[in-house]
Amino acid sequence: MPGRLISPPRASADGPARILWLLLQPVPPDGQVRRAGEPAGQGAHAHLLQQRRRRAGAGLPLLPGRAEDWRTLPRPQSVLHHTAAGPKDKLANSLALGTSPIVRALFDPEGGMQDIRKLDDISFEHWFKSHGGSDASIKRMWDPIAYALGFLDCKDISARCMLTIFQFFATKTDASVLRMLNGSPAERLLKPITDYIQAKGGRIHLRYGCKEVQYEQGPDGKPRVTGLLLAKANEQRLVTADAYVAALDIPGVQRLLPQQWRSMQEFDNIYKLVGVPVITVQLRYDGWVTELKDAARVKDLRSPAGLDNLLYSADTYFSCFADLALTSPVDYFKEGQGSLMQCAITPAAPYMPWTNEAIAAETDKQVRQLFPSARNLNVTWHSIVKIGQSLYREAPGMDPFRPDQATPVPNFFLAGSYTKQDYIDSMEGATLSGRQCAAVVMQAAPRLEGAAVTQPAAAAAAAAAAAAGGGCVRVL
């Protein structure tokens, strides 16, 4: 299942990995970029839309309540406008954010970010209450947001993680927007990337697993990777390169790294990071679940109807959800079929032992509680995906254990949203880490064998791998 859509800050058009954005689909005239199947989707998309001007903001309903149009509100005031917050809570929210490092970030972004990094040791709940926030606001507003961002509640998520998002909302006011791909990520995001890499001479070893990272001790006493041993069934092959990038998630990189490398603190710290479980549920109905205005349209399957947006709720065990038939119609609207509700269950740990049928039934029950329009509809199909470790657990005090993209092994590099980058663990955090990884590969090029490594397209491939969700990249 695809990950979250929460985008990083704007990247320089002159950066070493700018070619990455040639991999993306053309942006439609209104600049809207949609991503299918994402549990969450607010963020700063200027890095995707560097050449296009578009509207800022989006309507974000928080159920129960009414939909709010945030387009006329500057960020982060739009967050404070949530209907889930009463007058006292809105005042408390204003006080908390008004006394936060976000204010400094408005005129000194780097200084504000430095102050935010220093808050990694405390939870967002602790920070928020110490600045006048209330329990009611935590429960009704901030917990659903925290669940969507990091699959954790406010008492378990780092203040750095939450305030990082709000800092970018405040400083990138032309880029804070909620969007989803208009179709499947496999076709709309990943296929253009793989097509580009192959067009530039890259090779993708499909269905091969990396069995072993082979290395030797260099003359300086440091390990140096000599090749990757790939395996498929009874077949093995050794691939060699000048530089190697591991663009993986936490469980993947922990399995890949040679155990002997744990003698180096930079690698051993990675094993202190753990992932958060999440369950993604898809339910197909024989009508339009979120159509609240016209009862006749609920059963009219000729065209989609309902709320075309990502939704949040504080009253269900799924923190955020969307009707993919509306938000991502290219692949998910099917003539003669209705809503395809995708719901992200967080926290997921209590429900991991449940059977798929029990999870589907409970999710359907809660969908019907939220939407009376769905009470006479039938579920025609369901799919449950359980991920034991998805995002890394951005708990207080974990940030120091995140590794840099450059490692103690001179020709081995890391990418992935768990690596150090000033954004949260997300698809866009992975993209940002890929950019940074591409930059350090380029910096290392003079000391690496082979002139080909200096080609920007090769470095862009490393960034693309992180954005695409992982794998080992060899820069030839």
mmCIF file with all atom_site columns, C-alpha atoms in Angstrom, residues 134-314:
data_model
loop_
_atom_site.group_PDB
_atom_site.id
_atom_site.type_symbol
_atom_site.label_atom_id
_atom_site.label_alt_id
_atom_site.label_comp_id
_atom_site.label_asym_id
_atom_site.label_entity_id
_atom_site.label_seq_id
_atom_site.pdbx_PDB_ins_code
_atom_site.Cartn_x
_atom_site.Cartn_y
_atom_site.Cartn_z
_atom_site.occupancy
_atom_site.B_iso_or_equiv
_atom_site.pdbx_formal_charge
_atom_site.auth_seq_id
_atom_site.auth_comp_id
_atom_site.auth_asym_id
_atom_site.auth_atom_id
_atom_site.pdbx_PDB_model_num
ATOM 1   C CA . SER A 1 134 ? -6.330  22.030  26.559  1.00 0.00 ? 134 SER A CA 1
ATOM 2   C CA . ASP A 1 135 ? -7.116  18.314  26.769  1.00 0.00 ? 135 ASP A CA 1
ATOM 3   C CA . ALA A 1 136 ? -10.283 18.864  24.728  1.00 0.00 ? 136 ALA A CA 1
ATOM 4   C CA . SER A 1 137 ? -8.309  20.401  21.890  1.00 0.00 ? 137 SER A CA 1
ATOM 5   C CA . ILE A 1 138 ? -5.828  17.518  22.011  1.00 0.00 ? 138 ILE A CA 1
ATOM 6   C CA . LYS A 1 139 ? -8.600  14.933  21.775  1.00 0.00 ? 139 LYS A CA 1
ATOM 7   C CA . ARG A 1 140 ? -10.829 16.604  19.181  1.00 0.00 ? 140 ARG A CA 1
ATOM 8   C CA . MET A 1 141 ? -8.254  18.214  16.919  1.00 0.00 ? 141 MET A CA 1
ATOM 9   C CA . TRP A 1 142 ? -4.598  17.435  17.498  1.00 0.00 ? 142 TRP A CA 1
ATOM 10  C CA . ASP A 1 143 ? -4.780  13.663  18.076  1.00 0.00 ? 143 ASP A CA 1
ATOM 11  C CA . PRO A 1 144 ? -6.444  13.037  14.679  1.00 0.00 ? 144 PRO A CA 1
ATOM 12  C CA . ILE A 1 145 ? -3.770  15.191  13.034  1.00 0.00 ? 145 ILE A CA 1
ATOM 13  C CA . ALA A 1 146 ? -0.970  13.366  14.881  1.00 0.00 ? 146 ALA A CA 1
ATOM 14  C CA . TYR A 1 147 ? -2.422  9.982   13.918  1.00 0.00 ? 147 TYR A CA 1
ATOM 15  C CA . ALA A 1 148 ? -2.494  11.076  10.284  1.00 0.00 ? 148 ALA A CA 1
ATOM 16  C CA . LEU A 1 149 ? 1.073   12.421  10.377  1.00 0.00 ? 149 LEU A CA 1
ATOM 17  C CA . GLY A 1 150 ? 2.914   9.750   12.324  1.00 0.00 ? 150 GLY A CA 1
ATOM 18  C CA . PHE A 1 151 ? 0.344   7.098   13.320  1.00 0.00 ? 151 PHE A CA 1
ATOM 19  C CA . LEU A 1 152 ? 0.872   8.158   16.956  1.00 0.00 ? 152 LEU A CA 1
ATOM 20  C CA . ASP A 1 153 ? -1.166  10.273  19.362  1.00 0.00 ? 153 ASP A CA 1
ATOM 21  C CA . CYS A 1 154 ? 0.035   13.547  20.844  1.00 0.00 ? 154 CYS A CA 1
ATOM 22  C CA . LYS A 1 155 ? 1.444   12.002  24.009  1.00 0.00 ? 155 LYS A CA 1
ATOM 23  C CA . ASP A 1 156 ? 3.628   9.638   21.987  1.00 0.00 ? 156 ASP A CA 1
ATOM 24  C CA . ILE A 1 157 ? 4.766   11.855  19.116  1.00 0.00 ? 157 ILE A CA 1
ATOM 25  C CA . SER A 1 158 ? 7.692   14.255  19.318  1.00 0.00 ? 158 SER A CA 1
ATOM 26  C CA . ALA A 1 159 ? 6.964   17.975  19.482  1.00 0.00 ? 159 ALA A CA 1
ATOM 27  C CA . ARG A 1 160 ? 9.614   18.364  16.791  1.00 0.00 ? 160 ARG A CA 1
ATOM 28  C CA . CYS A 1 161 ? 7.594   16.255  14.376  1.00 0.00 ? 161 CYS A CA 1
ATOM 29  C CA . MET A 1 162 ? 4.339   18.187  14.794  1.00 0.00 ? 162 MET A CA 1
ATOM 30  C CA . LEU A 1 163 ? 5.890   21.657  14.886  1.00 0.00 ? 163 LEU A CA 1
ATOM 31  C CA . THR A 1 164 ? 7.956   20.875  11.793  1.00 0.00 ? 164 THR A CA 1
ATOM 32  C CA . ILE A 1 165 ? 4.726   20.546  9.819   1.00 0.00 ? 165 ILE A CA 1
ATOM 33  C CA . PHE A 1 166 ? 3.283   23.784  11.152  1.00 0.00 ? 166 PHE A CA 1
ATOM 34  C CA . GLN A 1 167 ? 6.552   25.601  10.503  1.00 0.00 ? 167 GLN A CA 1
ATOM 35  C CA . PHE A 1 168 ? 6.373   24.687  6.826   1.00 0.00 ? 168 PHE A CA 1
ATOM 36  C CA . PHE A 1 169 ? 2.699   25.602  6.672   1.00 0.00 ? 169 PHE A CA 1
ATOM 37  C CA . ALA A 1 170 ? 3.570   29.015  8.066   1.00 0.00 ? 170 ALA A CA 1
ATOM 38  C CA . THR A 1 171 ? 6.587   29.745  5.875   1.00 0.00 ? 171 THR A CA 1
ATOM 39  C CA . LYS A 1 172 ? 5.454   28.124  2.601   1.00 0.00 ? 172 LYS A CA 1
ATOM 40  C CA . THR A 1 173 ? 2.029   29.733  2.375   1.00 0.00 ? 173 THR A CA 1
ATOM 41  C CA . ASP A 1 174 ? 1.836   29.308  -1.391  1.00 0.00 ? 174 ASP A CA 1
ATOM 42  C CA . ALA A 1 175 ? 2.508   25.591  -1.133  1.00 0.00 ? 175 ALA A CA 1
ATOM 43  C CA . SER A 1 176 ? 0.369   24.295  1.746   1.00 0.00 ? 176 SER A CA 1
ATOM 44  C CA . VAL A 1 177 ? -2.164  22.137  -0.011  1.00 0.00 ? 177 VAL A CA 1
ATOM 45  C CA . LEU A 1 178 ? -3.950  18.816  0.177   1.00 0.00 ? 178 LEU A CA 1
ATOM 46  C CA . ARG A 1 179 ? -3.722  16.750  -2.977  1.00 0.00 ? 179 ARG A CA 1
ATOM 47  C CA . MET A 1 180 ? -3.919  13.134  -4.142  1.00 0.00 ? 180 MET A CA 1
ATOM 48  C CA . LEU A 1 181 ? -2.803  11.434  -7.329  1.00 0.00 ? 181 LEU A CA 1
ATOM 49  C CA . ASN A 1 182 ? -5.674  10.983  -9.749  1.00 0.00 ? 182 ASN A CA 1
ATOM 50  C CA . GLY A 1 183 ? -4.881  7.284   -10.127 1.00 0.00 ? 183 GLY A CA 1
ATOM 51  C CA . SER A 1 184 ? -2.771  4.398   -8.904  1.00 0.00 ? 184 SER A CA 1
ATOM 52  C CA . PRO A 1 185 ? 0.711   5.279   -7.557  1.00 0.00 ? 185 PRO A CA 1
ATOM 53  C CA . ALA A 1 186 ? 2.119   2.375   -9.574  1.00 0.00 ? 186 ALA A CA 1
ATOM 54  C CA . GLU A 1 187 ? 1.062   4.049   -12.816 1.00 0.00 ? 187 GLU A CA 1
ATOM 55  C CA . ARG A 1 188 ? 0.941   7.728   -11.939 1.00 0.00 ? 188 ARG A CA 1
ATOM 56  C CA . LEU A 1 189 ? 4.086   8.035   -9.797  1.00 0.00 ? 189 LEU A CA 1
ATOM 57  C CA . LEU A 1 190 ? 6.370   5.023   -10.052 1.00 0.00 ? 190 LEU A CA 1
ATOM 58  C CA . LYS A 1 191 ? 6.069   4.127   -13.742 1.00 0.00 ? 191 LYS A CA 1
ATOM 59  C CA . PRO A 1 192 ? 7.358   7.508   -14.999 1.00 0.00 ? 192 PRO A CA 1
ATOM 60  C CA . ILE A 1 193 ? 10.322  7.136   -12.640 1.00 0.00 ? 193 ILE A CA 1
ATOM 61  C CA . THR A 1 194 ? 11.223  3.640   -13.815 1.00 0.00 ? 194 THR A CA 1
ATOM 62  C CA . ASP A 1 195 ? 10.711  4.621   -17.461 1.00 0.00 ? 195 ASP A CA 1
ATOM 63  C CA . TYR A 1 196 ? 13.090  7.547   -17.024 1.00 0.00 ? 196 TYR A CA 1
ATOM 64  C CA . ILE A 1 197 ? 15.780  5.483   -15.318 1.00 0.00 ? 197 ILE A CA 1
ATOM 65  C CA . GLN A 1 198 ? 15.647  2.833   -18.035 1.00 0.00 ? 198 GLN A CA 1
ATOM 66  C CA . ALA A 1 199 ? 15.696  5.459   -20.793 1.00 0.00 ? 199 ALA A CA 1
ATOM 67  C CA . LYS A 1 200 ? 18.958  6.753   -19.304 1.00 0.00 ? 200 LYS A CA 1
ATOM 68  C CA . GLY A 1 201 ? 20.523  3.304   -19.395 1.00 0.00 ? 201 GLY A CA 1
ATOM 69  C CA . GLY A 1 202 ? 19.647  2.220   -15.877 1.00 0.00 ? 202 GLY A CA 1
ATOM 70  C CA . ARG A 1 203 ? 18.793  -1.395  -15.156 1.00 0.00 ? 203 ARG A CA 1
ATOM 71  C CA . ILE A 1 204 ? 16.123  -2.510  -12.701 1.00 0.00 ? 204 ILE A CA 1
ATOM 72  C CA . HIS A 1 205 ? 16.559  -6.057  -11.412 1.00 0.00 ? 205 HIS A CA 1
ATOM 73  C CA . LEU A 1 206 ? 12.934  -7.068  -10.871 1.00 0.00 ? 206 LEU A CA 1
ATOM 74  C CA . ARG A 1 207 ? 12.083  -9.894  -8.478  1.00 0.00 ? 207 ARG A CA 1
ATOM 75  C CA . TYR A 1 208 ? 15.639  -10.069 -7.173  1.00 0.00 ? 208 TYR A CA 1
ATOM 76  C CA . GLY A 1 209 ? 16.379  -9.740  -3.499  1.00 0.00 ? 209 GLY A CA 1
ATOM 77  C CA . CYS A 1 210 ? 19.640  -8.404  -2.160  1.00 0.00 ? 210 CYS A CA 1
ATOM 78  C CA . LYS A 1 211 ? 21.074  -11.389 -0.341  1.00 0.00 ? 211 LYS A CA 1
ATOM 79  C CA . GLU A 1 212 ? 24.349  -9.850  0.778   1.00 0.00 ? 212 GLU A CA 1
ATOM 80  C CA . VAL A 1 213 ? 26.335  -6.627  0.764   1.00 0.00 ? 213 VAL A CA 1
ATOM 81  C CA . GLN A 1 214 ? 29.876  -7.729  -0.047  1.00 0.00 ? 214 GLN A CA 1
ATOM 82  C CA . TYR A 1 215 ? 32.736  -5.575  1.176   1.00 0.00 ? 215 TYR A CA 1
ATOM 83  C CA . GLU A 1 216 ? 36.428  -5.499  1.990   1.00 0.00 ? 216 GLU A CA 1
ATOM 84  C CA . GLN A 1 217 ? 38.642  -3.399  4.202   1.00 0.00 ? 217 GLN A CA 1
ATOM 85  C CA . GLY A 1 218 ? 40.176  -0.480  2.349   1.00 0.00 ? 218 GLY A CA 1
ATOM 86  C CA . PRO A 1 219 ? 43.777  0.745   2.774   1.00 0.00 ? 219 PRO A CA 1
ATOM 87  C CA . ASP A 1 220 ? 42.476  3.363   5.211   1.00 0.00 ? 220 ASP A CA 1
ATOM 88  C CA . GLY A 1 221 ? 40.948  0.652   7.389   1.00 0.00 ? 221 GLY A CA 1
ATOM 89  C CA . LYS A 1 222 ? 37.380  1.532   6.403   1.00 0.00 ? 222 LYS A CA 1
ATOM 90  C CA . PRO A 1 223 ? 35.053  -0.995  4.785   1.00 0.00 ? 223 PRO A CA 1
ATOM 91  C CA . ARG A 1 224 ? 34.374  -0.516  1.090   1.00 0.00 ? 224 ARG A CA 1
ATOM 92  C CA . VAL A 1 225 ? 31.481  -2.191  -0.736  1.00 0.00 ? 225 VAL A CA 1
ATOM 93  C CA . THR A 1 226 ? 32.641  -4.414  -3.593  1.00 0.00 ? 226 THR A CA 1
ATOM 94  C CA . GLY A 1 227 ? 29.261  -5.625  -4.828  1.00 0.00 ? 227 GLY A CA 1
ATOM 95  C CA . LEU A 1 228 ? 25.686  -6.671  -4.125  1.00 0.00 ? 228 LEU A CA 1
ATOM 96  C CA . LEU A 1 229 ? 24.790  -10.347 -4.285  1.00 0.00 ? 229 LEU A CA 1
ATOM 97  C CA . LEU A 1 230 ? 21.289  -10.582 -5.772  1.00 0.00 ? 230 LEU A CA 1
ATOM 98  C CA . ALA A 1 231 ? 19.230  -13.754 -5.638  1.00 0.00 ? 231 ALA A CA 1
ATOM 99  C CA . LYS A 1 232 ? 16.053  -15.049 -7.286  1.00 0.00 ? 232 LYS A CA 1
ATOM 100 C CA . ALA A 1 233 ? 14.968  -18.656 -6.656  1.00 0.00 ? 233 ALA A CA 1
ATOM 101 C CA . ASN A 1 234 ? 18.108  -20.692 -7.467  1.00 0.00 ? 234 ASN A CA 1
ATOM 102 C CA . GLU A 1 235 ? 19.742  -17.914 -9.465  1.00 0.00 ? 235 GLU A CA 1
ATOM 103 C CA . GLN A 1 236 ? 22.332  -15.499 -8.099  1.00 0.00 ? 236 GLN A CA 1
ATOM 104 C CA . ARG A 1 237 ? 24.191  -12.607 -9.662  1.00 0.00 ? 237 ARG A CA 1
ATOM 105 C CA . LEU A 1 238 ? 26.775  -10.153 -8.402  1.00 0.00 ? 238 LEU A CA 1
ATOM 106 C CA . VAL A 1 239 ? 26.382  -6.529  -9.427  1.00 0.00 ? 239 VAL A CA 1
ATOM 107 C CA . THR A 1 240 ? 29.206  -4.054  -8.965  1.00 0.00 ? 240 THR A CA 1
ATOM 108 C CA . ALA A 1 241 ? 29.336  -0.281  -9.108  1.00 0.00 ? 241 ALA A CA 1
ATOM 109 C CA . ASP A 1 242 ? 31.277  2.750   -7.963  1.00 0.00 ? 242 ASP A CA 1
ATOM 110 C CA . ALA A 1 243 ? 28.656  3.892   -5.454  1.00 0.00 ? 243 ALA A CA 1
ATOM 111 C CA . TYR A 1 244 ? 25.764  2.123   -3.724  1.00 0.00 ? 244 TYR A CA 1
ATOM 112 C CA . VAL A 1 245 ? 22.589  3.663   -2.274  1.00 0.00 ? 245 VAL A CA 1
ATOM 113 C CA . ALA A 1 246 ? 20.284  1.760   0.084   1.00 0.00 ? 246 ALA A CA 1
ATOM 114 C CA . ALA A 1 247 ? 16.880  3.444   -0.223  1.00 0.00 ? 247 ALA A CA 1
ATOM 115 C CA . LEU A 1 248 ? 14.867  1.322   2.187   1.00 0.00 ? 248 LEU A CA 1
ATOM 116 C CA . ASP A 1 249 ? 12.503  1.462   5.127   1.00 0.00 ? 249 ASP A CA 1
ATOM 117 C CA . ILE A 1 250 ? 13.580  0.672   8.686   1.00 0.00 ? 250 ILE A CA 1
ATOM 118 C CA . PRO A 1 251 ? 13.033  -3.129  8.594   1.00 0.00 ? 251 PRO A CA 1
ATOM 119 C CA . GLY A 1 252 ? 14.639  -3.312  5.156   1.00 0.00 ? 252 GLY A CA 1
ATOM 120 C CA . VAL A 1 253 ? 17.824  -1.470  6.024   1.00 0.00 ? 253 VAL A CA 1
ATOM 121 C CA . GLN A 1 254 ? 18.178  -3.389  9.290   1.00 0.00 ? 254 GLN A CA 1
ATOM 122 C CA . ARG A 1 255 ? 18.088  -6.665  7.332   1.00 0.00 ? 255 ARG A CA 1
ATOM 123 C CA . LEU A 1 256 ? 20.444  -5.402  4.624   1.00 0.00 ? 256 LEU A CA 1
ATOM 124 C CA . LEU A 1 257 ? 23.316  -4.007  6.682   1.00 0.00 ? 257 LEU A CA 1
ATOM 125 C CA . PRO A 1 258 ? 26.155  -6.432  7.482   1.00 0.00 ? 258 PRO A CA 1
ATOM 126 C CA . GLN A 1 259 ? 26.061  -7.167  11.202  1.00 0.00 ? 259 GLN A CA 1
ATOM 127 C CA . GLN A 1 260 ? 29.783  -6.393  11.480  1.00 0.00 ? 260 GLN A CA 1
ATOM 128 C CA . TRP A 1 261 ? 29.012  -2.783  10.635  1.00 0.00 ? 261 TRP A CA 1
ATOM 129 C CA . ARG A 1 262 ? 27.136  -2.391  13.915  1.00 0.00 ? 262 ARG A CA 1
ATOM 130 C CA . SER A 1 263 ? 30.525  -1.790  15.518  1.00 0.00 ? 263 SER A CA 1
ATOM 131 C CA . MET A 1 264 ? 30.186  1.688   13.986  1.00 0.00 ? 264 MET A CA 1
ATOM 132 C CA . GLN A 1 265 ? 27.789  3.833   16.010  1.00 0.00 ? 265 GLN A CA 1
ATOM 133 C CA . GLU A 1 266 ? 26.242  5.444   12.943  1.00 0.00 ? 266 GLU A CA 1
ATOM 134 C CA . PHE A 1 267 ? 24.957  2.042   11.816  1.00 0.00 ? 267 PHE A CA 1
ATOM 135 C CA . ASP A 1 268 ? 24.176  0.673   15.277  1.00 0.00 ? 268 ASP A CA 1
ATOM 136 C CA . ASN A 1 269 ? 21.896  3.650   15.966  1.00 0.00 ? 269 ASN A CA 1
ATOM 137 C CA . ILE A 1 270 ? 19.646  2.529   13.107  1.00 0.00 ? 270 ILE A CA 1
ATOM 138 C CA . TYR A 1 271 ? 18.662  -0.538  15.135  1.00 0.00 ? 271 TYR A CA 1
ATOM 139 C CA . LYS A 1 272 ? 17.238  1.738   17.841  1.00 0.00 ? 272 LYS A CA 1
ATOM 140 C CA . LEU A 1 273 ? 14.581  2.936   15.388  1.00 0.00 ? 273 LEU A CA 1
ATOM 141 C CA . VAL A 1 274 ? 11.330  0.976   15.175  1.00 0.00 ? 274 VAL A CA 1
ATOM 142 C CA . GLY A 1 275 ? 8.334   1.217   12.888  1.00 0.00 ? 275 GLY A CA 1
ATOM 143 C CA . VAL A 1 276 ? 4.711   1.923   13.742  1.00 0.00 ? 276 VAL A CA 1
ATOM 144 C CA . PRO A 1 277 ? 2.002   -0.575  12.703  1.00 0.00 ? 277 PRO A CA 1
ATOM 145 C CA . VAL A 1 278 ? -0.825  0.559   10.452  1.00 0.00 ? 278 VAL A CA 1
ATOM 146 C CA . ILE A 1 279 ? -3.791  -1.158  8.834   1.00 0.00 ? 279 ILE A CA 1
ATOM 147 C CA . THR A 1 280 ? -5.226  0.068   5.542   1.00 0.00 ? 280 THR A CA 1
ATOM 148 C CA . VAL A 1 281 ? -8.807  -0.924  4.780   1.00 0.00 ? 281 VAL A CA 1
ATOM 149 C CA . GLN A 1 282 ? -10.562 -0.603  1.421   1.00 0.00 ? 282 GLN A CA 1
ATOM 150 C CA . LEU A 1 283 ? -14.324 -1.081  1.161   1.00 0.00 ? 283 LEU A CA 1
ATOM 151 C CA . ARG A 1 284 ? -16.259 -0.968  -2.115  1.00 0.00 ? 284 ARG A CA 1
ATOM 152 C CA . TYR A 1 285 ? -19.945 -0.021  -1.852  1.00 0.00 ? 285 TYR A CA 1
ATOM 153 C CA . ASP A 1 286 ? -22.873 -0.177  -4.258  1.00 0.00 ? 286 ASP A CA 1
ATOM 154 C CA . GLY A 1 287 ? -23.523 3.554   -3.862  1.00 0.00 ? 287 GLY A CA 1
ATOM 155 C CA . TRP A 1 288 ? -21.942 6.851   -2.841  1.00 0.00 ? 288 TRP A CA 1
ATOM 156 C CA . VAL A 1 289 ? -21.102 6.860   0.858   1.00 0.00 ? 289 VAL A CA 1
ATOM 157 C CA . THR A 1 290 ? -20.226 10.547  1.295   1.00 0.00 ? 290 THR A CA 1
ATOM 158 C CA . GLU A 1 291 ? -23.058 12.074  -0.777  1.00 0.00 ? 291 GLU A CA 1
ATOM 159 C CA . LEU A 1 292 ? -24.867 14.048  1.931   1.00 0.00 ? 292 LEU A CA 1
ATOM 160 C CA . LYS A 1 293 ? -26.941 16.539  -0.068  1.00 0.00 ? 293 LYS A CA 1
ATOM 161 C CA . ASP A 1 294 ? -28.910 14.587  -2.672  1.00 0.00 ? 294 ASP A CA 1
ATOM 162 C CA . ALA A 1 295 ? -30.387 11.244  -1.618  1.00 0.00 ? 295 ALA A CA 1
ATOM 163 C CA . ALA A 1 296 ? -31.216 10.392  -5.233  1.00 0.00 ? 296 ALA A CA 1
ATOM 164 C CA . ARG A 1 297 ? -27.528 10.595  -6.183  1.00 0.00 ? 297 ARG A CA 1
ATOM 165 C CA . VAL A 1 298 ? -26.490 8.040   -3.549  1.00 0.00 ? 298 VAL A CA 1
ATOM 166 C CA . LYS A 1 299 ? -27.592 5.095   -5.715  1.00 0.00 ? 299 LYS A CA 1
ATOM 167 C CA . ASP A 1 300 ? -26.866 6.690   -9.102  1.00 0.00 ? 300 ASP A CA 1
ATOM 168 C CA . LEU A 1 301 ? -23.740 4.853   -10.250 1.00 0.00 ? 301 LEU A CA 1
ATOM 169 C CA . ARG A 1 302 ? -23.335 6.612   -13.582 1.00 0.00 ? 302 ARG A CA 1
ATOM 170 C CA . SER A 1 303 ? -20.982 9.246   -12.132 1.00 0.00 ? 303 SER A CA 1
ATOM 171 C CA . PRO A 1 304 ? -19.276 9.726   -8.755  1.00 0.00 ? 304 PRO A CA 1
ATOM 172 C CA . ALA A 1 305 ? -20.849 11.876  -6.054  1.00 0.00 ? 305 ALA A CA 1
ATOM 173 C CA . GLY A 1 306 ? -19.821 12.936  -2.571  1.00 0.00 ? 306 GLY A CA 1
ATOM 174 C CA . LEU A 1 307 ? -16.872 14.547  -0.808  1.00 0.00 ? 307 LEU A CA 1
ATOM 175 C CA . ASP A 1 308 ? -13.862 14.755  -3.110  1.00 0.00 ? 308 ASP A CA 1
ATOM 176 C CA . ASN A 1 309 ? -11.216 15.194  -0.431  1.00 0.00 ? 309 ASN A CA 1
ATOM 177 C CA . LEU A 1 310 ? -9.248  13.570  2.340   1.00 0.00 ? 310 LEU A CA 1
ATOM 178 C CA . LEU A 1 311 ? -11.285 13.436  5.557   1.00 0.00 ? 311 LEU A CA 1
ATOM 179 C CA . TYR A 1 312 ? -10.444 13.185  9.246   1.00 0.00 ? 312 TYR A CA 1
ATOM 180 C CA . SER A 1 313 ? -12.485 12.042  12.221  1.00 0.00 ? 313 SER A CA 1
ATOM 181 C CA . ALA A 1 314 ? -11.929 12.049  15.968  1.00 0.00 ? 314 ALA A CA 1
#
